[in-house]
Each structure stands twice: as C-alpha cells, then as structure tokens.
GROMACS .gro file of C-alpha atoms in nm:
model
  234
    1MET     CA    1   2.089  -2.550  -7.718
    2LEU     CA    2   1.788  -2.629  -7.674
    3TRP     CA    3   1.729  -2.530  -7.349
    4ILE     CA    4   1.879  -2.241  -7.371
    5ILE     CA    5   1.641  -2.152  -7.664
    6VAL     CA    6   1.338  -2.256  -7.409
    7SER     CA    7   1.470  -2.053  -7.120
    8ALA     CA    8   1.524  -1.738  -7.313
    9PHE     CA    9   1.202  -1.765  -7.470
   10ILE     CA   10   1.048  -1.790  -7.130
   11VAL     CA   11   1.226  -1.481  -6.987
   12ALA     CA   12   1.164  -1.298  -7.230
   13ILE     CA   13   0.750  -1.366  -7.260
   14LEU     CA   14   0.820  -1.266  -6.797
   15SER     CA   15   0.994  -0.960  -6.978
   16THR     CA   16   0.733  -0.839  -7.159
   17TYR     CA   17   0.465  -0.856  -6.912
   18LEU     CA   18   0.727  -0.625  -6.643
   19GLY     CA   19   0.786  -0.400  -6.971
   20TYR     CA   20   0.439  -0.350  -7.017
   21LYS     CA   21   0.328  -0.272  -6.661
   22ARG     CA   22   0.585  -0.032  -6.743
   23LEU     CA   23   0.723  -0.078  -6.402
   24LEU     CA   24   1.029   0.210  -6.483
   25TYR     CA   25   1.010   0.530  -6.610
   26ILE     CA   26   1.203   0.758  -6.819
   27ASP     CA   27   1.184   1.054  -6.510
   28GLN     CA   28   1.282   0.786  -6.213
   29VAL     CA   29   1.575   0.742  -6.412
   30THR     CA   30   1.832   1.007  -6.205
   31PRO     CA   31   2.247   1.007  -6.284
   32ARG     CA   32   2.282   0.841  -5.941
   33ASN     CA   33   2.066   0.550  -6.013
   34LEU     CA   34   2.208   0.530  -6.392
   35SER     CA   35   2.581   0.562  -6.195
   36ILE     CA   36   2.481   0.305  -5.953
   37THR     CA   37   2.369  -0.016  -6.193
   38LEU     CA   38   2.651   0.038  -6.464
   39LEU     CA   39   2.890  -0.015  -6.226
   40GLY     CA   40   2.670  -0.304  -6.076
   41VAL     CA   41   2.715  -0.371  -6.426
   42VAL     CA   42   3.032  -0.330  -6.492
   43PHE     CA   43   3.131  -0.518  -6.146
   44LEU     CA   44   2.858  -0.833  -6.221
   45PHE     CA   45   3.069  -0.878  -6.556
   46LEU     CA   46   3.421  -0.869  -6.416
   47VAL     CA   47   3.243  -1.128  -6.151
   48LEU     CA   48   3.189  -1.390  -6.412
   49GLN     CA   49   3.508  -1.313  -6.657
   50TRP     CA   50   3.734  -1.421  -6.332
   51LEU     CA   51   3.522  -1.726  -6.286
   52HIS     CA   52   3.541  -1.742  -6.668
   53ARG     CA   53   3.900  -1.802  -6.607
   54VAL     CA   54   3.876  -2.017  -6.306
   55GLY     CA   55   3.700  -2.293  -6.486
   56TYR     CA   56   3.387  -2.229  -6.266
   57PHE     CA   57   3.147  -2.015  -6.567
   58PRO     CA   58   3.262  -2.249  -6.873
   59GLU     CA   59   3.159  -2.119  -7.208
   60ALA     CA   60   2.800  -2.299  -7.236
   61ILE     CA   61   2.688  -2.175  -6.920
   62ALA     CA   62   2.803  -1.807  -7.085
   63GLY     CA   63   2.630  -1.827  -7.365
   64ALA     CA   64   2.354  -1.935  -7.202
   65VAL     CA   65   2.338  -1.620  -6.948
   66MET     CA   66   2.428  -1.388  -7.195
   67ALA     CA   67   2.129  -1.485  -7.410
   68ASN     CA   68   1.890  -1.475  -7.126
   69VAL     CA   69   2.028  -1.153  -7.066
   70TYR     CA   70   1.929  -1.028  -7.430
   71ALA     CA   71   1.623  -1.193  -7.429
   72SER     CA   72   1.510  -0.962  -7.126
   73LEU     CA   73   1.604  -0.673  -7.256
   74PHE     CA   74   1.427  -0.737  -7.543
   75GLY     CA   75   1.074  -0.864  -7.336
   76PHE     CA   76   1.171  -0.589  -7.158
   77PHE     CA   77   1.135  -0.302  -7.453
   78LEU     CA   78   0.901  -0.447  -7.632
   79GLY     CA   79   0.663  -0.444  -7.372
   80ALA     CA   80   0.694  -0.047  -7.303
   81ALA     CA   81   0.647   0.003  -7.598
   82ILE     CA   82   0.344  -0.193  -7.636
   83GLN     CA   83   0.215  -0.015  -7.374
   84GLN     CA   84   0.295   0.314  -7.484
   85PHE     CA   85   0.115   0.226  -7.841
   86GLN     CA   86  -0.183   0.158  -7.638
   87GLN     CA   87  -0.121   0.505  -7.395
   88LYS     CA   88  -0.160   0.754  -7.686
   89ARG     CA   89  -0.439   0.548  -7.855
   90GLU     CA   90  -0.636   0.613  -7.529
   91TYR     CA   91  -0.526   0.930  -7.479
   92GLY     CA   92  -0.693   0.990  -7.824
   93GLU     CA   93  -0.591   1.273  -8.138
   94ILE     CA   94  -0.321   1.472  -8.123
   95ILE     CA   95  -0.437   1.816  -8.120
   96TYR     CA   96  -0.093   2.009  -8.087
   97VAL     CA   97   0.270   1.871  -8.112
   98ASN     CA   98   0.589   2.117  -8.163
   99ARG     CA   99   0.708   2.005  -8.472
  100SER     CA  100   1.057   2.026  -8.615
  101PHE     CA  101   1.351   1.821  -8.824
  102TRP     CA  102   1.529   1.801  -8.456
  103THR     CA  103   1.218   1.644  -8.230
  104ASP     CA  104   0.999   1.479  -8.505
  105ILE     CA  105   1.166   1.340  -8.774
  106PHE     CA  106   1.593   1.289  -8.662
  107PRO     CA  107   1.499   1.097  -8.376
  108ASN     CA  108   1.243   0.835  -8.611
  109LEU     CA  109   1.548   0.814  -8.836
  110VAL     CA  110   1.731   0.761  -8.505
  111ALA     CA  111   1.462   0.515  -8.430
  112LEU     CA  112   1.486   0.339  -8.759
  113GLY     CA  113   1.898   0.297  -8.812
  114ILE     CA  114   1.870   0.121  -8.397
  115ILE     CA  115   1.644  -0.136  -8.570
  116LEU     CA  116   1.800  -0.207  -8.858
  117PHE     CA  117   2.127  -0.263  -8.677
  118GLY     CA  118   1.933  -0.494  -8.434
  119ILE     CA  119   1.836  -0.642  -8.775
  120GLN     CA  120   2.172  -0.734  -8.931
  121ARG     CA  121   2.290  -0.845  -8.538
  122THR     CA  122   2.076  -1.097  -8.548
  123ALA     CA  123   2.303  -1.264  -8.871
  124LEU     CA  124   1.937  -1.282  -9.085
  125LEU     CA  125   2.116  -1.086  -9.377
  126SER     CA  126   2.439  -1.248  -9.323
  127ASP     CA  127   2.569  -1.612  -9.423
  128LEU     CA  128   2.656  -1.593  -9.040
  129PRO     CA  129   2.469  -1.927  -8.864
  130PHE     CA  130   2.217  -1.811  -8.612
  131THR     CA  131   2.299  -1.836  -8.262
  132PRO     CA  132   2.066  -1.791  -7.938
  133ILE     CA  133   2.334  -1.466  -7.862
  134ARG     CA  134   2.289  -1.319  -8.207
  135VAL     CA  135   1.879  -1.367  -8.240
  136THR     CA  136   1.889  -1.218  -7.827
  137SER     CA  137   2.118  -0.953  -7.906
  138GLY     CA  138   1.954  -0.885  -8.201
  139LEU     CA  139   1.588  -0.845  -8.095
  140SER     CA  140   1.676  -0.658  -7.813
  141ILE     CA  141   1.834  -0.389  -8.012
  142ILE     CA  142   1.531  -0.392  -8.237
  143ALA     CA  143   1.275  -0.346  -7.910
  144VAL     CA  144   1.503  -0.048  -7.778
  145GLY     CA  145   1.457   0.069  -8.181
  146ALA     CA  146   1.066   0.021  -8.149
  147TYR     CA  147   1.056   0.162  -7.801
  148SER     CA  148   1.163   0.452  -7.941
  149PHE     CA  149   0.936   0.500  -8.203
  150THR     CA  150   0.713   0.560  -7.959
  151ILE     CA  151   0.914   0.830  -7.763
  152ARG     CA  152   0.856   1.253  -7.830
  153LEU     CA  153   1.136   1.466  -7.708
  154VAL     CA  154   0.825   1.747  -7.734
  155PRO     CA  155   0.497   1.697  -7.487
  156GLU     CA  156   0.214   1.581  -7.664
  157ILE     CA  157  -0.118   1.785  -7.612
  158ARG     CA  158  -0.421   1.465  -7.685
  159GLU     CA  159  -0.800   1.487  -7.673
  160LYS     CA  160  -0.799   1.357  -7.316
  161GLY     CA  161  -0.453   1.453  -7.200
  162LEU     CA  162  -0.029   1.515  -7.258
  163ILE     CA  163   0.203   1.252  -7.337
  164LEU     CA  164   0.454   1.361  -7.152
  165LEU     CA  165   0.764   1.140  -7.286
  166ASP     CA  166   0.619   0.787  -7.156
  167ARG     CA  167   0.436   0.979  -6.908
  168LYS     CA  168   0.027   1.017  -6.959
  169ILE     CA  169  -0.134   1.331  -6.749
  170SER     CA  170  -0.525   1.318  -6.771
  171TRP     CA  171  -0.708   1.663  -6.780
  172GLU     CA  172  -0.768   1.610  -6.413
  173ASN     CA  173  -0.422   1.615  -6.313
  174PHE     CA  174  -0.342   1.957  -6.496
  175PHE     CA  175  -0.340   2.224  -6.311
  176THR     CA  176  -0.187   2.558  -6.478
  177TYR     CA  177   0.084   2.688  -6.694
  178SER     CA  178   0.264   3.028  -6.736
  179TRP     CA  179   0.437   3.147  -6.979
  180TYR     CA  180   0.832   3.093  -6.799
  181SER     CA  181   1.069   3.334  -7.141
  182GLU     CA  182   1.009   3.420  -7.413
  183GLY     CA  183   0.884   3.104  -7.621
  184VAL     CA  184   0.903   2.879  -7.350
  185ILE     CA  185   0.603   2.779  -7.158
  186GLU     CA  186   0.543   2.563  -6.807
  187ILE     CA  187   0.304   2.354  -6.695
  188GLU     CA  188   0.250   2.227  -6.334
  189TYR     CA  189   0.038   1.885  -6.297
  190LYS     CA  190  -0.007   1.629  -6.068
  191LEU     CA  191   0.136   1.308  -6.062
  192ASN     CA  192   0.161   1.040  -5.771
  193ASP     CA  193   0.015   1.309  -5.486
  194THR     CA  194   0.277   1.500  -5.589
  195ILE     CA  195   0.329   1.877  -5.777
  196ARG     CA  196   0.540   1.842  -6.068
  197SER     CA  197   0.625   2.076  -6.376
  198PHE     CA  198   0.814   2.059  -6.720
  199LYS     CA  199   0.891   2.378  -6.938
  200THR     CA  200   0.868   2.338  -7.270
  201MET     CA  201   0.991   2.593  -7.610
  202ILE     CA  202   0.659   2.671  -7.814
  203PRO     CA  203   0.742   2.883  -8.146
  204ASP     CA  204   0.619   3.201  -8.136
  205GLU     CA  205   0.349   3.108  -8.416
  206ASP     CA  206   0.197   2.842  -8.200
  207GLU     CA  207   0.153   3.003  -7.890
  208LEU     CA  208  -0.183   3.143  -7.918
  209PHE     CA  209  -0.323   2.833  -8.031
  210VAL     CA  210  -0.165   2.631  -7.753
  211GLU     CA  211  -0.276   2.873  -7.462
  212LYS     CA  212  -0.650   2.873  -7.589
  213ILE     CA  213  -0.578   2.524  -7.560
  214LEU     CA  214  -0.483   2.532  -7.202
  215SER     CA  215  -0.667   2.789  -7.139
  216GLU     CA  216  -0.983   2.594  -7.205
  217LYS     CA  217  -0.853   2.273  -7.002
  218ILE     CA  218  -0.871   2.504  -6.730
  219ALA     CA  219  -1.182   2.629  -6.740
  220GLU     CA  220  -1.358   2.300  -6.836
  221LYS     CA  221  -1.158   2.213  -6.466
  222LEU     CA  222  -1.289   2.503  -6.310
  223GLU     CA  223  -1.669   2.448  -6.403
  224ASN     CA  224  -1.607   2.060  -6.283
  225ASP     CA  225  -1.553   2.160  -5.951
  226GLU     CA  226  -1.804   2.411  -5.937
  227PHE     CA  227  -2.081   2.128  -6.043
  228ASP     CA  228  -1.887   1.887  -5.807
  229GLU     CA  229  -1.920   2.131  -5.525
  230TYR     CA  230  -2.268   2.249  -5.535
  231GLU     CA  231  -2.413   1.840  -5.584
  232GLU     CA  232  -2.231   1.826  -5.251
  233LEU     CA  233  -2.438   2.067  -5.095
  234ASP     CA  234  -2.720   1.958  -5.283
   0.00000   0.00000   0.00000
C-alpha cells in the first residue's frame, strides 16, 4: 500500500502544477470535446474491466490506478482553484457584480454541499477504514467544491478588469459594449488576438451604474491610445 500512497502523492503534486498553469479553461470545453472525452473514458473503463475479468488487471493494480486517477483530479482542481483565487485578488476589489440568490448564494450552497460530500467520502466522519481510493476520491470531490467557489455564473467588474467565469480580461483588452436588448448587455473583448463577446443580464436599477463604469474605461483607453500616438510622433 505504501507505493500506492507515494505514487498518488507524486501524481497529485504534478497535477496541482498543471492545474495551476491553467492548461484548460471552461470556454475551451465544447460539447464535441466533452462527448469524445466521455466516450474515451467509458471505452477505457470497459477495456480495464475486461482485462480484470481475464486476469490481466488484478485488484491491487486496479486500486492503484483508481487512486492515482482520483489524485490527478484532486491536484488539477486544487491547482486551478488556487490560481483562480490569486487571479481574483490580483484584479482588485469588485466594483460591480449582479448579485442574486441564483448567481451568488445558490452556487455557493452547491459548492459547500460538494465539499461536505467529499469529506464524507473520505470516511473521516465514519467508522469505515481509510483506504487510498476512499481518501483520494474524497479529496478530488473536495477540490471540485473548492474550485466551484471561485466560479461565478455572472461576470465580475473589478478594479483591473473583468473576470468571466475562469478567464481574466484586462481593461486593455476590453473593447466596447452595447445593449443587446432590454436588460442584456453585450461586451466585446480581445483574447489571443481574437475578438470575442459575451452577453449578461443587468437589473434595471444597475444599468446606469454599469454603463458609467464601462464608458469611463473606454474613455481612459482612448486617452491612453492618443497619448501613445503623440509619443510616437515625438
């Protein structure tokens, strides 16, 4: 069992590093990619199950593989959660976010429920014996819950830019905004040399405040661009 614990620990550290480096963002997960990934996981599971039945995949090895898979999930989501917390702190205080029960309180309750379920899965609060699979699976669920705490369903307007789910958009990459429809604003921004946009709902009582903030940022950007052009002429 010692080698299982050591391997799971190493895998968790490597996965934490990869998760912190943010090799994958939410907007990169498409229905096609998700479907292919799920099919691949199911196919791999069926192959391993068949190998186990014919005696080429003993229970000890199967337990070690599962423990390392859970450890990799734990590390990935933990690293992503840490990076997301730091990202929010670096972007300063929140200037505006559309707060409501469904966008603020309910997601946090779900995240808390996930964490509590993860703690229960580790057998920490029960009489069940500790095993590498129980511990790593519980920790992976806890890490998912911690990551969920860092994600808002609505964009955050912060001092140094916007936070859109798990993406940060600096004010330098913010282009413009327009009212897509009544109560729905569309914001355009630059990401990886590509112009993108997103839409979000704004309550009627907050429309003027949000419009004032975004208009000021556009004016500041125009002033900076004019100043840069003037320096180039000199």
